[in-house]
Amino acid sequence: MLPVPNYTSTNIPAAVLNAALIPGKLNICHGNAQSLCARQSSKLDEVRNVLVNSKIEVACFTESWLTSKISDRSIGISGYTVVRNDRSYRRGGGIAVYYRSQLKCSKIFGTVLSSDSTDLTECLALDFRLYGEKILLMVIYNPPDNDCSSFLAEKLTEFAVRYEHIFIVEDFNTDMLRSSARRVTFESILSNFSLTSVGEEPTFFHNEGSSQLDLFITSNNDKVIRFNQVSFPGLSQHDLIFASTDFNVTQSTHGNTYRDYVNFDSQSLENAILSIAWNYFYENENPDECLEFFNRHIKAVHDCCIPLRTRARRWKSNAWFNGNVRRCLLERDLAYKDWLRATPQLKAIKRQQYKVLRNRANAEVARAKKEYLKRYLDSRTSSKCLWQRVRSLGVGKAQTALPSDFDPDEVNNVFLSNYTGSATVEESFSNATFPSPYNFSFRPVYWWEVTNAIWEITSHAVGLDGLPIKFIKIILPLVIQHITHQPPHCILYFPELLEASKDFAIEEESTT
């Protein structure tokens, strides 16, 4: 009996990309999406499944078919920032570029077309800055039956003098494997601007054969270290073309840095705290200086003794892509390859087999996603958790920061103009009484009271001193006497701080 293959981790496009691309380099890919949100966004789910945790730094998609009704959050991919140039005047077209969020990128040009535009070529130009290098990336979609040569020449004339390194990815919609007047004109423009098209294999496959429509163009062929392409039937019948370029990117793009509070040298930590010159701390009667001394030295011990580690960041992929879904997607991809390689006599049969498996995969993805969302958005979940989960799915508007340029005098005038009380503000405050449930008093605090109060803290927030509470709890036996040290005239007692340890205090007093 043949062994059953493990489909749970098999993804042909993702495996090819990660095997071929060079880590730490500016890796660029391009694909024609033919509607990025098609099939109830299951196509976008497959794109996420390929890009998440991949080596791709910049992913370009033409024919995105996005509209203003589709928000950036709803099409977001973990770890990437999206830039769009939608076609607004009619259905189709559009460009979407995803780039790693840590990259320095700015949009410098995007075509704005209207229903009466004579130039239907769409273009999105981005400026990347990597270690002082200026890189121009142009993503172009040229509709069928449209000659983009004059448009390309115009834009290259505008940008070429400003950039030494230029990359162009595009769906040219002119077969570069067949002789034609448009091809000759296009190649002439590339030659005039010293540009080179990388790759000579067909990138689009159809019933009558194949064509090379998708191009990767560069101003310096030596900067393209590797170039290849892979079938991506989950996206379209266009191959995904990709390249590793000779530009370094920050390695922290794929890592997460953190302090390890579990694996550290406890003896070194103890020695570091004991070696602090605490005599100055006890001789000083200024509470502010004592606090500054304590924070400064403990922060230095923290940074020295708690190791800083980096682990590979693993972004979350589609949770509903279970083993059965991945198996269906793999069978569809293999059937697609069989169709491409079939002889003319078997072409129709293989294509029909592929279509059956494609439809089954689409149905399985939709079913698995529906079942997952039904469990994930369970109505029995708390309201706060439910809305957090809804927002994690890209639903709703993104939070925007409130403007901070208000004139305080204008705010005050608006407040006063809406105050209708007969008494003045000063009189209202002078006559008001503010009862307090606490009895304010001064007294020394005991070490066990402080210890109980600290261990009652459940928040993981880091204060202005930069010391997390988990570190304070680790070193508490070594510093509790310093924390409870009482310089003259500086102990302020708030009973609410010790409310959590009240029971313990009563029990302690009853036994003495």
mmCIF file of N, CA and C in Angstrom, residues 125-199:
data_model
loop_
_atom_site.group_PDB
_atom_site.id
_atom_site.type_symbol
_atom_site.label_atom_id
_atom_site.label_comp_id
_atom_site.label_asym_id
_atom_site.label_seq_id
_atom_site.Cartn_x
_atom_site.Cartn_y
_atom_site.Cartn_z
ATOM 1 N N ALA A 125 3.634 53.858 -9.436
ATOM 2 C CA ALA A 125 5.088 53.990 -9.269
ATOM 3 C C ALA A 125 5.403 54.218 -7.803
ATOM 4 N N LEU A 126 6.339 53.417 -7.261
ATOM 5 C CA LEU A 126 6.715 53.477 -5.854
ATOM 6 C C LEU A 126 8.206 53.731 -5.710
ATOM 7 N N ASP A 127 8.558 54.481 -4.692
ATOM 8 C CA ASP A 127 9.950 54.797 -4.378
ATOM 9 C C ASP A 127 10.355 54.020 -3.129
ATOM 10 N N PHE A 128 11.396 53.170 -3.252
ATOM 11 C CA PHE A 128 11.925 52.413 -2.120
ATOM 12 C C PHE A 128 13.312 52.935 -1.771
ATOM 13 N N ARG A 129 13.590 53.039 -0.469
ATOM 14 C CA ARG A 129 14.904 53.465 0.015
ATOM 15 C C ARG A 129 15.489 52.343 0.872
ATOM 16 N N LEU A 130 16.603 51.774 0.398
ATOM 17 C CA LEU A 130 17.259 50.670 1.100
ATOM 18 C C LEU A 130 18.733 50.989 1.277
ATOM 19 N N TYR A 131 19.130 51.296 2.513
ATOM 20 C CA TYR A 131 20.531 51.578 2.837
ATOM 21 C C TYR A 131 21.118 52.633 1.893
ATOM 22 N N GLY A 132 20.378 53.698 1.669
ATOM 23 C CA GLY A 132 20.858 54.796 0.850
ATOM 24 C C GLY A 132 20.592 54.646 -0.634
ATOM 25 N N GLU A 133 20.141 53.480 -1.080
ATOM 26 C CA GLU A 133 19.848 53.252 -2.498
ATOM 27 C C GLU A 133 18.412 53.676 -2.810
ATOM 28 N N LYS A 134 18.246 54.408 -3.919
ATOM 29 C CA LYS A 134 16.922 54.799 -4.387
ATOM 30 C C LYS A 134 16.482 53.833 -5.485
ATOM 31 N N ILE A 135 15.336 53.216 -5.290
ATOM 32 C CA ILE A 135 14.842 52.215 -6.235
ATOM 33 C C ILE A 135 13.449 52.619 -6.690
ATOM 34 N N LEU A 136 13.250 52.627 -7.984
ATOM 35 C CA LEU A 136 11.935 52.909 -8.562
ATOM 36 C C LEU A 136 11.296 51.600 -8.999
ATOM 37 N N LEU A 137 10.097 51.347 -8.504
ATOM 38 C CA LEU A 137 9.318 50.176 -8.927
ATOM 39 C C LEU A 137 8.052 50.667 -9.615
ATOM 40 N N MET A 138 7.896 50.308 -10.878
ATOM 41 C CA MET A 138 6.700 50.670 -11.634
ATOM 42 C C MET A 138 5.898 49.402 -11.917
ATOM 43 N N VAL A 139 4.633 49.434 -11.532
ATOM 44 C CA VAL A 139 3.715 48.319 -11.791
ATOM 45 C C VAL A 139 2.707 48.809 -12.821
ATOM 46 N N ILE A 140 2.642 48.108 -13.959
ATOM 47 C CA ILE A 140 1.838 48.583 -15.090
ATOM 48 C C ILE A 140 0.868 47.493 -15.530
ATOM 49 N N TYR A 141 -0.346 47.919 -15.808
ATOM 50 C CA TYR A 141 -1.323 47.030 -16.459
ATOM 51 C C TYR A 141 -1.771 47.683 -17.750
ATOM 52 N N ASN A 142 -1.576 46.978 -18.842
ATOM 53 C CA ASN A 142 -1.981 47.485 -20.152
ATOM 54 C C ASN A 142 -3.125 46.614 -20.679
ATOM 55 N N PRO A 143 -4.320 47.155 -20.841
ATOM 56 C CA PRO A 143 -5.455 46.359 -21.323
ATOM 57 C C PRO A 143 -5.213 45.847 -22.742
ATOM 58 N N PRO A 144 -5.895 44.787 -23.139
ATOM 59 C CA PRO A 144 -5.759 44.276 -24.507
ATOM 60 C C PRO A 144 -6.132 45.346 -25.540
ATOM 61 N N ASP A 145 -5.523 45.225 -26.698
ATOM 62 C CA ASP A 145 -5.799 46.127 -27.827
ATOM 63 C C ASP A 145 -5.398 47.568 -27.541
ATOM 64 N N ASN A 146 -4.542 47.781 -26.563
ATOM 65 C CA ASN A 146 -4.077 49.135 -26.262
ATOM 66 C C ASN A 146 -2.556 49.155 -26.325
ATOM 67 N N ASP A 147 -2.004 50.149 -27.006
ATOM 68 C CA ASP A 147 -0.561 50.276 -27.145
ATOM 69 C C ASP A 147 -0.049 51.211 -26.060
ATOM 70 N N CYS A 148 0.773 50.680 -25.146
ATOM 71 C CA CYS A 148 1.255 51.482 -24.019
ATOM 72 C C CYS A 148 2.638 52.075 -24.279
ATOM 73 N N SER A 149 3.170 51.969 -25.480
ATOM 74 C CA SER A 149 4.539 52.391 -25.750
ATOM 75 C C SER A 149 4.756 53.878 -25.480
ATOM 76 N N SER A 150 3.863 54.717 -25.967
ATOM 77 C CA SER A 150 4.033 56.159 -25.776
ATOM 78 C C SER A 150 3.925 56.523 -24.300
ATOM 79 N N PHE A 151 2.998 55.875 -23.587
ATOM 80 C CA PHE A 151 2.848 56.135 -22.149
ATOM 81 C C PHE A 151 4.119 55.742 -21.409
ATOM 82 N N LEU A 152 4.664 54.564 -21.720
ATOM 83 C CA LEU A 152 5.868 54.094 -21.051
ATOM 84 C C LEU A 152 7.047 55.020 -21.340
ATOM 85 N N ALA A 153 7.173 55.464 -22.591
ATOM 86 C CA ALA A 153 8.272 56.368 -22.942
ATOM 87 C C ALA A 153 8.156 57.689 -22.190
ATOM 88 N N GLU A 154 6.941 58.183 -22.036
ATOM 89 C CA GLU A 154 6.734 59.444 -21.321
ATOM 90 C C GLU A 154 7.126 59.324 -19.851
ATOM 91 N N LYS A 155 6.711 58.257 -19.222
ATOM 92 C CA LYS A 155 7.002 58.092 -17.798
ATOM 93 C C LYS A 155 8.481 57.797 -17.556
ATOM 94 N N LEU A 156 9.100 57.037 -18.422
ATOM 95 C CA LEU A 156 10.528 56.767 -18.271
ATOM 96 C C LEU A 156 11.350 58.033 -18.472
ATOM 97 N N THR A 157 10.918 58.885 -19.387
ATOM 98 C CA THR A 157 11.602 60.162 -19.572
ATOM 99 C C THR A 157 11.529 61.009 -18.311
ATOM 100 N N GLU A 158 10.407 60.917 -17.613
ATOM 101 C CA GLU A 158 10.208 61.688 -16.385
ATOM 102 C C GLU A 158 10.997 61.119 -15.210
ATOM 103 N N PHE A 159 11.063 59.788 -15.099
ATOM 104 C CA PHE A 159 11.634 59.172 -13.907
ATOM 105 C C PHE A 159 13.074 58.692 -14.072
ATOM 106 N N ALA A 160 13.480 58.340 -15.278
ATOM 107 C CA ALA A 160 14.773 57.678 -15.466
ATOM 108 C C ALA A 160 15.943 58.531 -14.989
ATOM 109 N N VAL A 161 15.838 59.846 -15.137
ATOM 110 C CA VAL A 161 16.952 60.712 -14.726
ATOM 111 C C VAL A 161 17.063 60.813 -13.211
ATOM 112 N N ARG A 162 16.023 60.419 -12.491
ATOM 113 C CA ARG A 162 16.025 60.541 -11.032
ATOM 114 C C ARG A 162 16.413 59.250 -10.329
ATOM 115 N N TYR A 163 16.444 58.138 -11.072
ATOM 116 C CA TYR A 163 16.707 56.849 -10.443
ATOM 117 C C TYR A 163 17.755 56.068 -11.221
ATOM 118 N N GLU A 164 18.702 55.537 -10.468
ATOM 119 C CA GLU A 164 19.713 54.675 -11.087
ATOM 120 C C GLU A 164 19.201 53.250 -11.224
ATOM 121 N N HIS A 165 18.354 52.832 -10.275
ATOM 122 C CA HIS A 165 17.834 51.463 -10.265
ATOM 123 C C HIS A 165 16.334 51.496 -10.525
ATOM 124 N N ILE A 166 15.925 50.856 -11.612
ATOM 125 C CA ILE A 166 14.515 50.834 -12.012
ATOM 126 C C ILE A 166 14.087 49.393 -12.239
ATOM 127 N N PHE A 167 12.934 49.037 -11.672
ATOM 128 C CA PHE A 167 12.305 47.747 -11.942
ATOM 129 C C PHE A 167 10.883 48.008 -12.416
ATOM 130 N N ILE A 168 10.496 47.293 -13.457
ATOM 131 C CA ILE A 168 9.140 47.417 -14.000
ATOM 132 C C ILE A 168 8.543 46.010 -14.066
ATOM 133 N N VAL A 169 7.394 45.821 -13.442
ATOM 134 C CA VAL A 169 6.643 44.574 -13.595
ATOM 135 C C VAL A 169 5.308 44.942 -14.217
ATOM 136 N N GLU A 170 4.895 44.150 -15.189
ATOM 137 C CA GLU A 170 3.677 44.541 -15.890
ATOM 138 C C GLU A 170 3.033 43.368 -16.608
ATOM 139 N N ASP A 171 1.735 43.529 -16.793
ATOM 140 C CA ASP A 171 0.986 42.669 -17.704
ATOM 141 C C ASP A 171 0.835 43.473 -18.993
ATOM 142 N N PHE A 172 1.708 43.165 -19.975
ATOM 143 C CA PHE A 172 1.814 43.961 -21.190
ATOM 144 C C PHE A 172 0.679 43.673 -22.166
ATOM 145 N N ASN A 173 0.089 42.475 -22.061
ATOM 146 C CA ASN A 173 -0.989 42.042 -22.952
ATOM 147 C C ASN A 173 -0.583 42.083 -24.419
ATOM 148 N N THR A 174 0.696 41.916 -24.671
ATOM 149 C CA THR A 174 1.216 41.704 -26.025
ATOM 150 C C THR A 174 2.182 40.530 -25.943
ATOM 151 N N ASP A 175 1.949 39.532 -26.750
ATOM 152 C CA ASP A 175 2.749 38.315 -26.676
ATOM 153 C C ASP A 175 4.171 38.599 -27.152
ATOM 154 N N MET A 176 5.127 38.493 -26.233
ATOM 155 C CA MET A 176 6.517 38.757 -26.575
ATOM 156 C C MET A 176 7.178 37.564 -27.270
ATOM 157 N N LEU A 177 6.443 36.474 -27.451
ATOM 158 C CA LEU A 177 6.976 35.312 -28.156
ATOM 159 C C LEU A 177 6.590 35.306 -29.630
ATOM 160 N N ARG A 178 5.768 36.274 -30.044
ATOM 161 C CA ARG A 178 5.329 36.345 -31.431
ATOM 162 C C ARG A 178 5.670 37.718 -31.998
ATOM 163 N N SER A 179 6.037 37.741 -33.252
ATOM 164 C CA SER A 179 6.403 39.003 -33.917
ATOM 165 C C SER A 179 5.163 39.854 -34.164
ATOM 166 N N SER A 180 5.269 41.148 -33.846
ATOM 167 C CA SER A 180 4.181 42.091 -34.091
ATOM 168 C C SER A 180 4.757 43.496 -34.045
ATOM 169 N N ALA A 181 4.005 44.441 -34.594
ATOM 170 C CA ALA A 181 4.465 45.830 -34.605
ATOM 171 C C ALA A 181 4.563 46.378 -33.187
ATOM 172 N N ARG A 182 3.600 46.015 -32.304
ATOM 173 C CA ARG A 182 3.631 46.508 -30.929
ATOM 174 C C ARG A 182 4.848 45.972 -30.187
ATOM 175 N N ARG A 183 5.190 44.742 -30.466
ATOM 176 C CA ARG A 183 6.371 44.176 -29.808
ATOM 177 C C ARG A 183 7.639 44.908 -30.249
ATOM 178 N N VAL A 184 7.760 45.202 -31.532
ATOM 179 C CA VAL A 184 8.940 45.898 -32.042
ATOM 180 C C VAL A 184 9.053 47.286 -31.418
ATOM 181 N N THR A 185 7.938 48.008 -31.354
ATOM 182 C CA THR A 185 7.950 49.344 -30.763
ATOM 183 C C THR A 185 8.322 49.292 -29.285
ATOM 184 N N PHE A 186 7.763 48.304 -28.591
ATOM 185 C CA PHE A 186 8.026 48.166 -27.163
ATOM 186 C C PHE A 186 9.499 47.852 -26.909
ATOM 187 N N GLU A 187 10.060 46.937 -27.674
ATOM 188 C CA GLU A 187 11.476 46.586 -27.503
ATOM 189 C C GLU A 187 12.389 47.757 -27.842
ATOM 190 N N SER A 188 11.967 48.583 -28.782
ATOM 191 C CA SER A 188 12.745 49.766 -29.135
ATOM 192 C C SER A 188 12.807 50.750 -27.964
ATOM 193 N N ILE A 189 11.691 50.917 -27.251
ATOM 194 C CA ILE A 189 11.664 51.816 -26.100
ATOM 195 C C ILE A 189 12.564 51.272 -24.991
ATOM 196 N N LEU A 190 12.504 49.974 -24.743
ATOM 197 C CA LEU A 190 13.373 49.379 -23.729
ATOM 198 C C LEU A 190 14.841 49.615 -24.069
ATOM 199 N N SER A 191 15.170 49.482 -25.338
ATOM 200 C CA SER A 191 16.554 49.680 -25.762
ATOM 201 C C SER A 191 16.990 51.136 -25.592
ATOM 202 N N ASN A 192 16.092 52.075 -25.897
ATOM 203 C CA ASN A 192 16.428 53.497 -25.773
ATOM 204 C C ASN A 192 16.733 53.895 -24.337
ATOM 205 N N PHE A 193 16.092 53.230 -23.373
ATOM 206 C CA PHE A 193 16.303 53.561 -21.967
ATOM 207 C C PHE A 193 17.197 52.540 -21.268
ATOM 208 N N SER A 194 17.875 51.710 -22.040
ATOM 209 C CA SER A 194 18.818 50.714 -21.508
ATOM 210 C C SER A 194 18.150 49.791 -20.500
ATOM 211 N N LEU A 195 16.953 49.343 -20.832
ATOM 212 C CA LEU A 195 16.208 48.418 -19.985
ATOM 213 C C LEU A 195 16.246 47.019 -20.584
ATOM 214 N N THR A 196 16.191 46.005 -19.717
ATOM 215 C CA THR A 196 16.253 44.615 -20.157
ATOM 216 C C THR A 196 15.079 43.846 -19.575
ATOM 217 N N SER A 197 14.440 43.042 -20.407
ATOM 218 C CA SER A 197 13.369 42.168 -19.952
ATOM 219 C C SER A 197 13.962 40.825 -19.557
ATOM 220 N N VAL A 198 13.667 40.387 -18.318
ATOM 221 C CA VAL A 198 14.198 39.127 -17.799
ATOM 222 C C VAL A 198 13.168 38.031 -18.037
ATOM 223 N N GLY A 199 13.625 36.874 -18.508
ATOM 224 C CA GLY A 199 12.714 35.756 -18.719
ATOM 225 C C GLY A 199 12.242 35.639 -20.149
#
